[in-house]
Amino acid sequence: MRIGGNWLERQETQAVLDCLASGGFQALLVGGCVRNALLGVEVADVDIATDARPETVSKLAEKAGFHVVPTGIGHGTVTVVSGGIPHEITTFRRDVETDGRRAVVAFSDHIAEDAARRDFTMNALYARADGQVIDPLGGLPDLLARRLRFVGDAETRIREDYLRILRFFRFHAWYGDPQEGLDPEGLAACAALSAGLETISRERIGAEMRKLLAAPDPAPAVAAMAQAGVLTRILPGADPRALAPLVHLEGGLPPRWQRRLAVLGGQDRGARLRLSNPEKRQLAALDEALSGMDSPAVLGWRLGAEGGTDAVLARAALTGAPPPAGWQAEVVRGATAEFPVKAADLPGLAGPTLGRRLKELERRWCDSALRLSKEQLLA
Ligand code: ATP
Ligand code: MG
């Protein structure tokens, strides 16, 4: 099996692989880029595995004229920038010690050891510079069948790093066979060990959940997560039931994790997923919109085109009432509308009286779906 694609054939990437190879070392593409190329989906980042030690990687890359960033040199990772494109190069590693959260690693000369510490068989695929795929663990048939399976014994692998529970649902949502459901052994292990997620930092949980909820259709994976008792561990009070209707209503619009998170609900999502302050404000505005009755135009005006779209779809998913015909144009109209009355239009009013009057006019304007003109409002 051979992979290809511009990301691999371009001179910038070949030159990086070549600087390691001409130093006498292995230089293998690994992980997401190989997996995605095999599936025919877009490759985002290029990860490279090598038997060269990090200092050697740096030396060879600098000699070849590349910019080198010691990203995580203690863990074996060096970023080599070639033609503006970052390449993460990580020395083969094996785990020496794990505690469920982080691992103490040692460098290794063997691809088999490097493969064995990866999470899922479909993530443990490598390729040479010419695209020839190397499959040390037999992950290729799993990938081609879109079967997500842990490398080795699922429970053992989860005890090493509980974040893998969430990665299991995330990778299934993105790359699993939607008809087939989740691997039963993996799912049972996630259910049995879900309490271990309590030890994982909220940053890491938040990052995984964003990626999961940004999948084209995360609903089956999230439903399985709820059934396994994993969802309430990380988001107490969350309810997955409106997610499938939401994805259906989206009808192929670009996925947004914020919209999906809004229909899940749950307590304290901002803190539990370590959302940024702007993200928390967005979610709060969306929650507020979900409990109200504003028209699509008003939602567009209050939340912008993106937020307004999220609110219309999320509310429809939660209530079961389809959005009104023409709602998309209405959201856009609202997003670009301007409240027609200015303070200068209300001479003689000042301070709190002025503020109250403007609010009241704004409410009337909203009740008219943003249709009333300045003259009509002031009449
Ligand atoms: P994405 O497209 O989401 O970046 P990816 O496969 O590149 O997918 P990363 O999280 O970037 O995923 O990890 C890169 C690779 O490192 C994975 O393919 C996997 O082989 C390995 N890996 C990452 N995190 C873990 C983990 N917690 N346990 C074991 N292996 C891991
Ligand atoms: Mg990656």
mmCIF file of C-alpha atoms and ligand atoms in Angstrom:
data_model
loop_
_atom_site.group_PDB
_atom_site.id
_atom_site.type_symbol
_atom_site.label_atom_id
_atom_site.label_comp_id
_atom_site.label_asym_id
_atom_site.label_seq_id
_atom_site.Cartn_x
_atom_site.Cartn_y
_atom_site.Cartn_z
ATOM 1 C CA MET A 1 0.000 0.000 0.000
ATOM 2 C CA ARG A 2 1.309 3.417 -0.963
ATOM 3 C CA ILE A 3 0.075 6.892 -0.059
ATOM 4 C CA GLY A 4 0.506 10.127 -1.941
ATOM 5 C CA GLY A 5 -0.651 13.689 -2.001
ATOM 6 C CA ASN A 6 0.793 17.127 -2.323
ATOM 7 C CA TRP A 7 1.509 17.328 1.413
ATOM 8 C CA LEU A 8 3.921 14.403 1.027
ATOM 9 C CA GLU A 9 5.346 15.009 -2.437
ATOM 10 C CA ARG A 10 6.071 18.705 -1.961
ATOM 11 C CA GLN A 11 9.738 19.599 -1.917
ATOM 12 C CA GLU A 12 9.516 21.253 1.537
ATOM 13 C CA THR A 13 8.531 17.977 3.235
ATOM 14 C CA GLN A 14 10.760 15.731 1.134
ATOM 15 C CA ALA A 15 13.741 17.926 2.072
ATOM 16 C CA VAL A 16 13.037 17.427 5.792
ATOM 17 C CA LEU A 17 12.775 13.659 5.404
ATOM 18 C CA ASP A 18 15.915 13.712 3.305
ATOM 19 C CA CYS A 19 18.011 15.569 5.867
ATOM 20 C CA LEU A 20 17.384 12.721 8.341
ATOM 21 C CA ALA A 21 17.817 9.957 5.795
ATOM 22 C CA SER A 22 21.073 11.336 4.469
ATOM 23 C CA GLY A 23 22.327 11.369 8.061
ATOM 24 C CA GLY A 24 21.722 7.621 8.067
ATOM 25 C CA PHE A 25 18.506 7.658 10.108
ATOM 26 C CA GLN A 26 14.972 6.444 9.548
ATOM 27 C CA ALA A 27 12.487 9.170 8.638
ATOM 28 C CA LEU A 28 8.876 7.996 8.667
ATOM 29 C CA LEU A 29 5.598 9.825 8.404
ATOM 30 C CA VAL A 30 3.347 8.714 11.218
ATOM 31 C CA GLY A 31 -0.072 9.008 12.829
ATOM 32 C CA GLY A 32 -2.773 11.321 11.570
ATOM 33 C CA CYS A 33 -1.140 12.216 8.255
ATOM 34 C CA VAL A 34 -0.763 8.587 7.180
ATOM 35 C CA ARG A 35 -4.228 7.666 8.459
ATOM 36 C CA ASN A 36 -5.890 10.596 6.695
ATOM 37 C CA ALA A 37 -4.005 10.052 3.431
ATOM 38 C CA LEU A 38 -5.162 6.431 3.418
ATOM 39 C CA LEU A 39 -8.743 7.531 4.018
ATOM 40 C CA GLY A 40 -8.509 10.215 1.349
ATOM 41 C CA VAL A 41 -9.235 13.047 3.771
ATOM 42 C CA GLU A 42 -7.311 16.261 4.234
ATOM 43 C CA VAL A 43 -3.964 16.076 6.009
ATOM 44 C CA ALA A 44 -3.456 18.877 8.507
ATOM 45 C CA ASP A 45 -0.149 18.360 10.314
ATOM 46 C CA VAL A 46 2.849 16.346 9.292
ATOM 47 C CA ASP A 47 4.323 14.209 12.047
ATOM 48 C CA ILE A 48 7.566 12.371 11.505
ATOM 49 C CA ALA A 49 9.089 9.571 13.588
ATOM 50 C CA THR A 50 12.789 8.835 13.576
ATOM 51 C CA ASP A 51 15.425 6.828 15.380
ATOM 52 C CA ALA A 52 17.664 9.908 15.517
ATOM 53 C CA ARG A 53 17.873 11.477 18.971
ATOM 54 C CA PRO A 54 16.417 14.982 19.304
ATOM 55 C CA GLU A 55 19.840 16.704 19.454
ATOM 56 C CA THR A 56 20.815 14.907 16.270
ATOM 57 C CA VAL A 57 17.552 15.914 14.609
ATOM 58 C CA SER A 58 18.238 19.549 15.515
ATOM 59 C CA LYS A 59 21.799 19.378 14.265
ATOM 60 C CA LEU A 60 20.906 17.762 10.949
ATOM 61 C CA ALA A 61 17.992 20.136 10.352
ATOM 62 C CA GLU A 62 20.049 23.217 11.149
ATOM 63 C CA LYS A 63 22.820 22.031 8.884
ATOM 64 C CA ALA A 64 20.235 21.675 6.108
ATOM 65 C CA GLY A 65 19.252 25.303 6.709
ATOM 66 C CA PHE A 66 15.874 24.789 8.402
ATOM 67 C CA HIS A 67 14.505 26.769 11.310
ATOM 68 C CA VAL A 68 14.383 24.474 14.344
ATOM 69 C CA VAL A 69 12.110 24.908 17.371
ATOM 70 C CA PRO A 70 12.789 22.670 20.403
ATOM 71 C CA THR A 71 9.027 22.156 20.982
ATOM 72 C CA GLY A 72 9.252 19.369 23.527
ATOM 73 C CA ILE A 73 12.803 18.280 23.369
ATOM 74 C CA GLY A 74 12.587 16.425 26.689
ATOM 75 C CA HIS A 75 9.781 14.310 25.234
ATOM 76 C CA GLY A 76 11.694 13.897 22.006
ATOM 77 C CA THR A 77 9.885 16.387 19.789
ATOM 78 C CA VAL A 78 11.538 18.989 17.602
ATOM 79 C CA THR A 79 9.653 21.181 15.126
ATOM 80 C CA VAL A 80 11.464 21.709 11.851
ATOM 81 C CA VAL A 81 10.124 24.525 9.697
ATOM 82 C CA SER A 82 10.680 24.100 5.985
ATOM 83 C CA GLY A 83 9.302 26.652 3.539
ATOM 84 C CA GLY A 84 7.067 27.946 6.327
ATOM 85 C CA ILE A 85 5.579 24.482 6.947
ATOM 86 C CA PRO A 86 6.116 23.003 10.442
ATOM 87 C CA HIS A 87 7.111 19.343 10.670
ATOM 88 C CA GLU A 88 6.998 17.739 14.115
ATOM 89 C CA ILE A 89 9.780 15.226 14.395
ATOM 90 C CA THR A 90 9.646 12.856 17.355
ATOM 91 C CA THR A 91 12.238 10.283 18.270
ATOM 92 C CA PHE A 92 10.933 6.704 18.634
ATOM 93 C CA ARG A 93 9.810 6.269 22.232
ATOM 94 C CA ARG A 94 8.676 3.661 24.668
ATOM 95 C CA ASP A 95 6.903 4.152 27.972
ATOM 96 C CA VAL A 96 8.947 3.595 31.100
ATOM 97 C CA GLU A 97 6.310 4.637 33.603
ATOM 98 C CA THR A 98 2.693 5.757 33.357
ATOM 99 C CA ASP A 99 0.305 7.045 36.000
ATOM 100 C CA GLY A 100 -2.894 7.540 34.026
ATOM 101 C CA ARG A 101 -2.065 11.114 33.137
ATOM 102 C CA ARG A 102 1.456 11.453 31.868
ATOM 103 C CA ALA A 103 4.186 9.081 30.870
ATOM 104 C CA VAL A 104 7.881 8.908 31.541
ATOM 105 C CA VAL A 105 9.379 7.908 28.207
ATOM 106 C CA ALA A 106 12.692 6.593 26.994
ATOM 107 C CA PHE A 107 14.008 6.937 23.473
ATOM 108 C CA SER A 108 14.041 3.819 21.390
ATOM 109 C CA ASP A 109 15.675 2.537 18.227
ATOM 110 C CA HIS A 110 12.717 0.374 17.283
ATOM 111 C CA ILE A 111 9.616 1.271 15.371
ATOM 112 C CA ALA A 112 7.762 -1.634 17.022
ATOM 113 C CA GLU A 113 8.201 -0.058 20.462
ATOM 114 C CA ASP A 114 7.124 3.316 19.133
ATOM 115 C CA ALA A 115 4.020 1.781 17.564
ATOM 116 C CA ALA A 116 3.116 -0.140 20.714
ATOM 117 C CA ARG A 117 2.760 3.004 22.812
ATOM 118 C CA ARG A 118 0.312 4.666 20.414
ATOM 119 C CA ASP A 119 -3.367 4.624 21.263
ATOM 120 C CA PHE A 120 -5.267 3.034 18.363
ATOM 121 C CA THR A 121 -4.167 0.682 15.618
ATOM 122 C CA MET A 122 -5.262 3.143 12.925
ATOM 123 C CA ASN A 123 -3.005 5.771 14.532
ATOM 124 C CA ALA A 124 0.019 3.460 14.506
ATOM 125 C CA LEU A 125 0.666 3.526 10.761
ATOM 126 C CA TYR A 126 3.865 4.831 9.233
ATOM 127 C CA ALA A 127 5.043 5.658 5.723
ATOM 128 C CA ARG A 128 8.371 6.151 4.030
ATOM 129 C CA ALA A 129 9.216 9.257 2.007
ATOM 130 C CA ASP A 130 8.115 7.486 -1.184
ATOM 131 C CA GLY A 131 4.698 6.794 0.365
ATOM 132 C CA GLN A 132 5.238 3.104 1.104
ATOM 133 C CA VAL A 133 3.123 2.272 4.156
ATOM 134 C CA ILE A 134 4.669 0.454 7.095
ATOM 135 C CA ASP A 135 2.247 -1.300 9.403
ATOM 136 C CA PRO A 136 4.058 -2.778 12.412
ATOM 137 C CA LEU A 137 0.877 -3.762 14.304
ATOM 138 C CA GLY A 138 -1.539 -4.788 11.588
ATOM 139 C CA GLY A 139 -3.549 -1.571 11.831
ATOM 140 C CA LEU A 140 -4.134 -1.243 8.106
ATOM 141 C CA PRO A 141 -7.066 -3.688 7.861
ATOM 142 C CA ASP A 142 -8.648 -1.922 10.847
ATOM 143 C CA LEU A 143 -8.294 1.437 9.158
ATOM 144 C CA LEU A 144 -9.656 0.238 5.835
ATOM 145 C CA ALA A 145 -12.659 -1.244 7.674
ATOM 146 C CA ARG A 146 -12.902 1.993 9.686
ATOM 147 C CA ARG A 147 -12.583 -0.026 12.857
ATOM 148 C CA LEU A 148 -11.206 1.886 15.821
ATOM 149 C CA ARG A 149 -9.383 -0.443 18.182
ATOM 150 C CA PHE A 150 -6.951 0.096 21.005
ATOM 151 C CA VAL A 151 -3.395 -1.081 20.521
ATOM 152 C CA GLY A 152 -3.213 -4.070 22.874
ATOM 153 C CA ASP A 153 -5.542 -4.570 25.814
ATOM 154 C CA ALA A 154 -8.026 -1.718 26.062
ATOM 155 C CA GLU A 155 -8.179 -1.596 29.871
ATOM 156 C CA THR A 156 -4.413 -1.595 30.200
ATOM 157 C CA ARG A 157 -4.060 1.183 27.664
ATOM 158 C CA ILE A 158 -6.708 3.302 29.376
ATOM 159 C CA ARG A 159 -5.102 2.881 32.796
ATOM 160 C CA GLU A 160 -1.900 4.290 31.286
ATOM 161 C CA ASP A 161 -3.691 7.433 30.119
ATOM 162 C CA TYR A 162 -7.349 8.043 30.894
ATOM 163 C CA LEU A 163 -7.609 10.696 28.211
ATOM 164 C CA ARG A 164 -7.688 7.781 25.773
ATOM 165 C CA ILE A 165 -11.314 7.226 26.838
ATOM 166 C CA LEU A 166 -12.268 10.496 25.178
ATOM 167 C CA ARG A 167 -9.956 9.884 22.238
ATOM 168 C CA PHE A 168 -11.793 6.610 21.653
ATOM 169 C CA PHE A 169 -15.078 8.454 21.121
ATOM 170 C CA ARG A 170 -13.425 11.263 19.202
ATOM 171 C CA PHE A 171 -11.650 9.072 16.670
ATOM 172 C CA HIS A 172 -14.704 6.893 16.262
ATOM 173 C CA ALA A 173 -16.772 9.963 15.435
ATOM 174 C CA TRP A 174 -14.261 11.089 12.821
ATOM 175 C CA TYR A 175 -13.001 7.862 11.301
ATOM 176 C CA GLY A 176 -15.131 4.966 12.557
ATOM 177 C CA ASP A 177 -17.779 3.189 10.519
ATOM 178 C CA PRO A 178 -21.048 4.923 11.465
ATOM 179 C CA GLN A 179 -23.028 1.757 10.629
ATOM 180 C CA GLU A 180 -20.921 -0.492 12.824
ATOM 181 C CA GLY A 181 -20.933 1.145 16.222
ATOM 182 C CA LEU A 182 -17.999 1.190 18.585
ATOM 183 C CA ASP A 183 -15.624 -1.649 19.277
ATOM 184 C CA PRO A 184 -17.342 -3.564 22.127
ATOM 185 C CA GLU A 185 -14.161 -4.315 24.040
ATOM 186 C CA GLY A 186 -13.010 -0.701 23.877
ATOM 187 C CA LEU A 187 -16.437 0.584 24.850
ATOM 188 C CA ALA A 188 -16.694 -1.753 27.829
ATOM 189 C CA ALA A 189 -13.243 -0.662 29.024
ATOM 190 C CA CYS A 190 -14.204 3.017 28.714
ATOM 191 C CA ALA A 191 -17.355 2.368 30.751
ATOM 192 C CA ALA A 192 -15.530 0.404 33.436
ATOM 193 C CA LEU A 193 -12.752 2.976 33.856
ATOM 194 C CA SER A 194 -14.618 6.243 33.316
ATOM 195 C CA ALA A 195 -13.897 7.376 36.905
ATOM 196 C CA GLY A 196 -10.269 7.803 35.879
ATOM 197 C CA LEU A 197 -11.265 10.862 33.861
ATOM 198 C CA GLU A 198 -11.523 12.765 37.132
ATOM 199 C CA THR A 199 -7.731 12.886 37.236
ATOM 200 C CA ILE A 200 -7.367 14.421 33.763
ATOM 201 C CA SER A 201 -6.896 18.161 33.460
ATOM 202 C CA ARG A 202 -9.802 20.237 32.246
ATOM 203 C CA GLU A 203 -7.674 21.687 29.439
ATOM 204 C CA ARG A 204 -7.083 18.277 27.937
ATOM 205 C CA ILE A 205 -10.726 17.269 28.388
ATOM 206 C CA GLY A 206 -11.870 20.523 26.812
ATOM 207 C CA ALA A 207 -9.536 20.100 23.848
ATOM 208 C CA GLU A 208 -10.772 16.564 23.188
ATOM 209 C CA MET A 209 -14.444 17.524 23.526
ATOM 210 C CA ARG A 210 -14.076 20.369 21.045
ATOM 211 C CA LYS A 211 -12.568 18.009 18.505
ATOM 212 C CA LEU A 212 -15.219 15.367 19.155
ATOM 213 C CA LEU A 213 -18.079 17.852 18.796
ATOM 214 C CA ALA A 214 -16.545 19.293 15.613
ATOM 215 C CA ALA A 215 -16.849 15.927 13.819
ATOM 216 C CA PRO A 216 -19.254 15.854 10.866
ATOM 217 C CA ASP A 217 -21.634 13.693 12.934
ATOM 218 C CA PRO A 218 -20.679 13.247 16.582
ATOM 219 C CA ALA A 219 -24.164 12.069 17.626
ATOM 220 C CA PRO A 220 -23.628 8.286 17.621
ATOM 221 C CA ALA A 221 -20.329 8.593 19.498
ATOM 222 C CA VAL A 222 -21.828 10.975 22.057
ATOM 223 C CA ALA A 223 -24.829 8.699 22.537
ATOM 224 C CA ALA A 224 -22.464 5.805 23.225
ATOM 225 C CA MET A 225 -20.509 8.031 25.567
ATOM 226 C CA ALA A 226 -23.681 8.794 27.519
ATOM 227 C CA GLN A 227 -24.639 5.151 27.682
ATOM 228 C CA ALA A 228 -21.183 4.221 28.958
ATOM 229 C CA GLY A 229 -21.493 6.785 31.754
ATOM 230 C CA VAL A 230 -18.630 8.845 30.362
ATOM 231 C CA LEU A 231 -20.601 11.921 29.339
ATOM 232 C CA THR A 232 -21.913 12.737 32.804
ATOM 233 C CA ARG A 233 -18.411 12.274 34.244
ATOM 234 C CA ILE A 234 -17.166 15.199 32.248
ATOM 235 C CA LEU A 235 -20.404 17.166 31.835
ATOM 236 C CA PRO A 236 -22.854 16.462 34.656
ATOM 237 C CA GLY A 237 -26.408 17.099 33.558
ATOM 238 C CA ALA A 238 -25.638 16.849 29.848
ATOM 239 C CA ASP A 239 -28.293 15.196 27.698
ATOM 240 C CA PRO A 240 -27.319 13.799 24.283
ATOM 241 C CA ARG A 241 -30.821 13.441 22.885
ATOM 242 C CA ALA A 242 -31.022 16.649 20.844
ATOM 243 C CA LEU A 243 -27.678 16.093 19.145
ATOM 244 C CA ALA A 244 -28.830 13.751 16.358
ATOM 245 C CA PRO A 245 -31.768 16.020 15.447
ATOM 246 C CA LEU A 246 -29.377 18.972 15.435
ATOM 247 C CA VAL A 247 -26.948 17.291 13.049
ATOM 248 C CA HIS A 248 -29.887 16.427 10.814
ATOM 249 C CA LEU A 249 -31.149 20.020 10.834
ATOM 250 C CA GLU A 250 -27.650 21.326 10.054
ATOM 251 C CA GLY A 251 -27.960 19.575 6.707
ATOM 252 C CA GLY A 252 -24.285 19.788 5.866
ATOM 253 C CA LEU A 253 -23.576 23.288 7.203
ATOM 254 C CA PRO A 254 -20.006 23.477 8.529
ATOM 255 C CA PRO A 255 -19.951 21.807 11.961
ATOM 256 C CA ARG A 256 -19.448 24.008 14.992
ATOM 257 C CA TRP A 257 -18.661 22.475 18.374
ATOM 258 C CA GLN A 258 -20.234 25.453 20.142
ATOM 259 C CA ARG A 259 -23.609 24.718 18.554
ATOM 260 C CA ARG A 260 -23.375 21.043 19.488
ATOM 261 C CA LEU A 261 -22.312 21.876 23.034
ATOM 262 C CA ALA A 262 -25.269 24.219 23.397
ATOM 263 C CA VAL A 263 -27.781 21.403 22.821
ATOM 264 C CA LEU A 264 -25.960 19.022 25.166
ATOM 265 C CA GLY A 265 -26.494 21.371 28.075
ATOM 266 C CA GLY A 266 -25.042 20.395 31.426
ATOM 267 C CA GLN A 267 -23.742 22.282 34.420
ATOM 268 C CA ASP A 268 -20.714 24.472 34.427
ATOM 269 C CA ARG A 269 -19.573 23.745 30.901
ATOM 270 C CA GLY A 270 -17.353 26.814 30.862
ATOM 271 C CA ALA A 271 -15.218 25.656 33.776
ATOM 272 C CA ARG A 272 -15.345 21.950 33.040
ATOM 273 C CA LEU A 273 -14.120 22.364 29.483
ATOM 274 C CA ARG A 274 -11.898 25.345 30.266
ATOM 275 C CA LEU A 275 -13.608 27.585 27.759
ATOM 276 C CA SER A 276 -12.054 30.975 27.116
ATOM 277 C CA ASN A 277 -13.934 34.044 28.284
ATOM 278 C CA PRO A 278 -15.186 34.906 24.776
ATOM 279 C CA GLU A 279 -16.328 31.283 24.369
ATOM 280 C CA LYS A 280 -18.137 31.391 27.710
ATOM 281 C CA ARG A 281 -19.900 34.599 26.706
ATOM 282 C CA GLN A 282 -20.900 33.047 23.387
ATOM 283 C CA LEU A 283 -22.304 29.981 25.086
ATOM 284 C CA ALA A 284 -24.192 32.058 27.653
ATOM 285 C CA ALA A 285 -25.713 34.178 24.873
ATOM 286 C CA LEU A 286 -26.709 31.019 23.048
ATOM 287 C CA ASP A 287 -28.265 29.516 26.199
ATOM 288 C CA GLU A 288 -30.240 32.691 26.702
ATOM 289 C CA ALA A 289 -31.435 32.633 23.102
ATOM 290 C CA LEU A 290 -32.541 29.018 23.547
ATOM 291 C CA SER A 291 -34.831 29.887 26.401
ATOM 292 C CA GLY A 292 -36.419 32.798 24.488
ATOM 293 C CA MET A 293 -38.735 33.160 21.504
ATOM 294 C CA ASP A 294 -36.797 35.643 19.369
ATOM 295 C CA SER A 295 -37.279 35.470 15.620
ATOM 296 C CA PRO A 296 -34.362 34.418 13.385
ATOM 297 C CA ALA A 297 -33.792 38.049 12.380
ATOM 298 C CA VAL A 298 -33.491 39.139 16.016
ATOM 299 C CA LEU A 299 -31.174 36.230 16.781
ATOM 300 C CA GLY A 300 -28.975 37.287 13.860
ATOM 301 C CA TRP A 301 -28.953 40.837 15.126
ATOM 302 C CA ARG A 302 -28.116 39.864 18.708
ATOM 303 C CA LEU A 303 -25.650 37.040 18.031
ATOM 304 C CA GLY A 304 -24.323 37.717 14.530
ATOM 305 C CA ALA A 305 -24.732 35.445 11.514
ATOM 306 C CA GLU A 306 -22.871 32.499 13.025
ATOM 307 C CA GLY A 307 -24.357 32.700 16.527
ATOM 308 C CA GLY A 308 -27.818 33.389 15.115
ATOM 309 C CA THR A 309 -27.579 30.285 12.938
ATOM 310 C CA ASP A 310 -26.475 28.266 15.949
ATOM 311 C CA ALA A 311 -29.408 29.548 17.998
ATOM 312 C CA VAL A 312 -32.050 28.834 15.353
ATOM 313 C CA LEU A 313 -30.810 25.301 14.753
ATOM 314 C CA ALA A 314 -30.211 24.472 18.408
ATOM 315 C CA ARG A 315 -33.644 25.692 19.418
ATOM 316 C CA ALA A 316 -35.292 23.664 16.670
ATOM 317 C CA ALA A 317 -33.369 20.572 17.765
ATOM 318 C CA LEU A 318 -34.340 21.032 21.397
ATOM 319 C CA THR A 319 -38.017 21.838 20.820
ATOM 320 C CA GLY A 320 -38.674 19.596 17.835
ATOM 321 C CA ALA A 321 -40.288 22.540 16.017
ATOM 322 C CA PRO A 322 -38.614 23.064 12.631
ATOM 323 C CA PRO A 323 -37.168 26.529 11.932
ATOM 324 C CA PRO A 324 -39.442 28.858 9.931
ATOM 325 C CA ALA A 325 -39.042 28.887 6.143
ATOM 326 C CA GLY A 326 -36.465 31.394 4.960
ATOM 327 C CA TRP A 327 -34.769 31.534 8.365
ATOM 328 C CA GLN A 328 -31.246 31.686 6.941
ATOM 329 C CA ALA A 329 -31.880 34.869 4.965
ATOM 330 C CA GLU A 330 -33.568 36.310 8.058
ATOM 331 C CA VAL A 331 -30.542 35.594 10.250
ATOM 332 C CA VAL A 332 -28.309 37.325 7.703
ATOM 333 C CA ARG A 333 -30.683 40.277 7.457
ATOM 334 C CA GLY A 334 -30.579 40.598 11.233
ATOM 335 C CA ALA A 335 -26.805 40.271 11.400
ATOM 336 C CA THR A 336 -26.375 43.256 9.096
ATOM 337 C CA ALA A 337 -29.279 45.353 10.441
ATOM 338 C CA GLU A 338 -28.738 48.481 12.470
ATOM 339 C CA PHE A 339 -31.089 49.746 15.142
ATOM 340 C CA PRO A 340 -32.417 52.884 13.438
ATOM 341 C CA VAL A 341 -32.862 55.142 16.476
ATOM 342 C CA LYS A 342 -29.929 57.077 17.961
ATOM 343 C CA ALA A 343 -29.777 59.075 21.169
ATOM 344 C CA ALA A 344 -29.728 62.221 19.027
ATOM 345 C CA ASP A 345 -33.197 61.293 17.766
ATOM 346 C CA LEU A 346 -34.569 61.720 21.290
ATOM 347 C CA PRO A 347 -33.833 65.301 22.240
ATOM 348 C CA GLY A 348 -34.873 66.294 25.723
ATOM 349 C CA LEU A 349 -34.099 62.877 27.196
ATOM 350 C CA ALA A 350 -30.921 62.151 29.130
ATOM 351 C CA GLY A 351 -29.322 59.681 31.529
ATOM 352 C CA PRO A 352 -31.390 56.719 32.704
ATOM 353 C CA THR A 353 -34.576 58.073 31.110
ATOM 354 C CA LEU A 354 -32.892 58.116 27.725
ATOM 355 C CA GLY A 355 -31.534 54.609 28.296
ATOM 356 C CA ARG A 356 -34.946 53.268 29.229
ATOM 357 C CA ARG A 357 -36.593 54.889 26.206
ATOM 358 C CA LEU A 358 -33.973 53.449 23.837
ATOM 359 C CA LYS A 359 -34.426 49.989 25.355
ATOM 360 C CA GLU A 360 -38.152 50.192 24.962
ATOM 361 C CA LEU A 361 -37.866 51.236 21.302
ATOM 362 C CA GLU A 362 -35.402 48.457 20.742
ATOM 363 C CA ARG A 363 -37.844 45.933 22.142
ATOM 364 C CA ARG A 364 -40.589 47.207 19.810
ATOM 365 C CA TRP A 365 -38.179 47.012 16.908
ATOM 366 C CA CYS A 366 -37.327 43.425 17.804
ATOM 367 C CA ASP A 367 -41.022 42.530 18.175
ATOM 368 C CA SER A 368 -41.461 43.748 14.590
ATOM 369 C CA ALA A 369 -38.674 41.385 13.452
ATOM 370 C CA LEU A 370 -36.535 44.494 12.833
ATOM 371 C CA ARG A 371 -39.032 45.884 10.318
ATOM 372 C CA LEU A 372 -40.168 49.156 11.927
ATOM 373 C CA SER A 373 -38.402 52.267 10.580
ATOM 374 C CA LYS A 374 -37.117 55.150 12.663
ATOM 375 C CA GLU A 375 -40.201 57.205 11.772
ATOM 376 C CA GLN A 376 -42.562 54.396 12.766
ATOM 377 C CA LEU A 377 -40.714 53.851 16.027
ATOM 378 C CA LEU A 378 -40.716 57.542 16.930
ATOM 379 C CA ALA A 379 -44.321 58.135 15.851
HETATM 380 P P1 ATP B 1 -5.539 14.887 14.491
HETATM 381 O O1 ATP B 1 -5.939 14.923 13.072
HETATM 382 O O2 ATP B 1 -6.647 15.055 15.415
HETATM 383 O O3 ATP B 1 -4.351 15.742 14.847
HETATM 384 P P2 ATP B 1 -3.731 12.769 15.130
HETATM 385 O O4 ATP B 1 -3.763 11.289 14.911
HETATM 386 O O5 ATP B 1 -2.611 13.532 14.548
HETATM 387 O O6 ATP B 1 -5.116 13.347 14.700
HETATM 388 P P3 ATP B 1 -2.823 13.718 17.666
HETATM 389 O O7 ATP B 1 -3.585 13.918 18.932
HETATM 390 O O8 ATP B 1 -2.252 14.899 16.982
HETATM 391 O O9 ATP B 1 -3.793 12.938 16.689
HETATM 392 O O10 ATP B 1 -1.678 12.668 17.984
HETATM 393 C C1 ATP B 1 -0.733 12.273 17.011
HETATM 394 C C2 ATP B 1 -0.423 10.785 17.180
HETATM 395 O O11 ATP B 1 0.229 10.565 18.435
HETATM 396 C C3 ATP B 1 -1.645 9.890 17.188
HETATM 397 O O12 ATP B 1 -1.988 9.472 15.870
HETATM 398 C C4 ATP B 1 -1.197 8.732 18.062
HETATM 399 O O13 ATP B 1 -0.423 7.824 17.320
HETATM 400 C C5 ATP B 1 -0.273 9.391 19.081
HETATM 401 N N1 ATP B 1 -0.954 9.813 20.320
HETATM 402 C C6 ATP B 1 -1.411 11.044 20.629
HETATM 403 N N2 ATP B 1 -1.956 11.092 21.844
HETATM 404 C C7 ATP B 1 -1.834 9.859 22.361
HETATM 405 C C8 ATP B 1 -2.196 9.249 23.608
HETATM 406 N N3 ATP B 1 -2.819 9.934 24.566
HETATM 407 N N4 ATP B 1 -1.875 7.943 23.782
HETATM 408 C C9 ATP B 1 -1.257 7.244 22.810
HETATM 409 N N5 ATP B 1 -0.906 7.744 21.627
HETATM 410 C C10 ATP B 1 -1.185 9.031 21.388
HETATM 411 MG MG MG B 2 -2.158 15.633 14.953
#
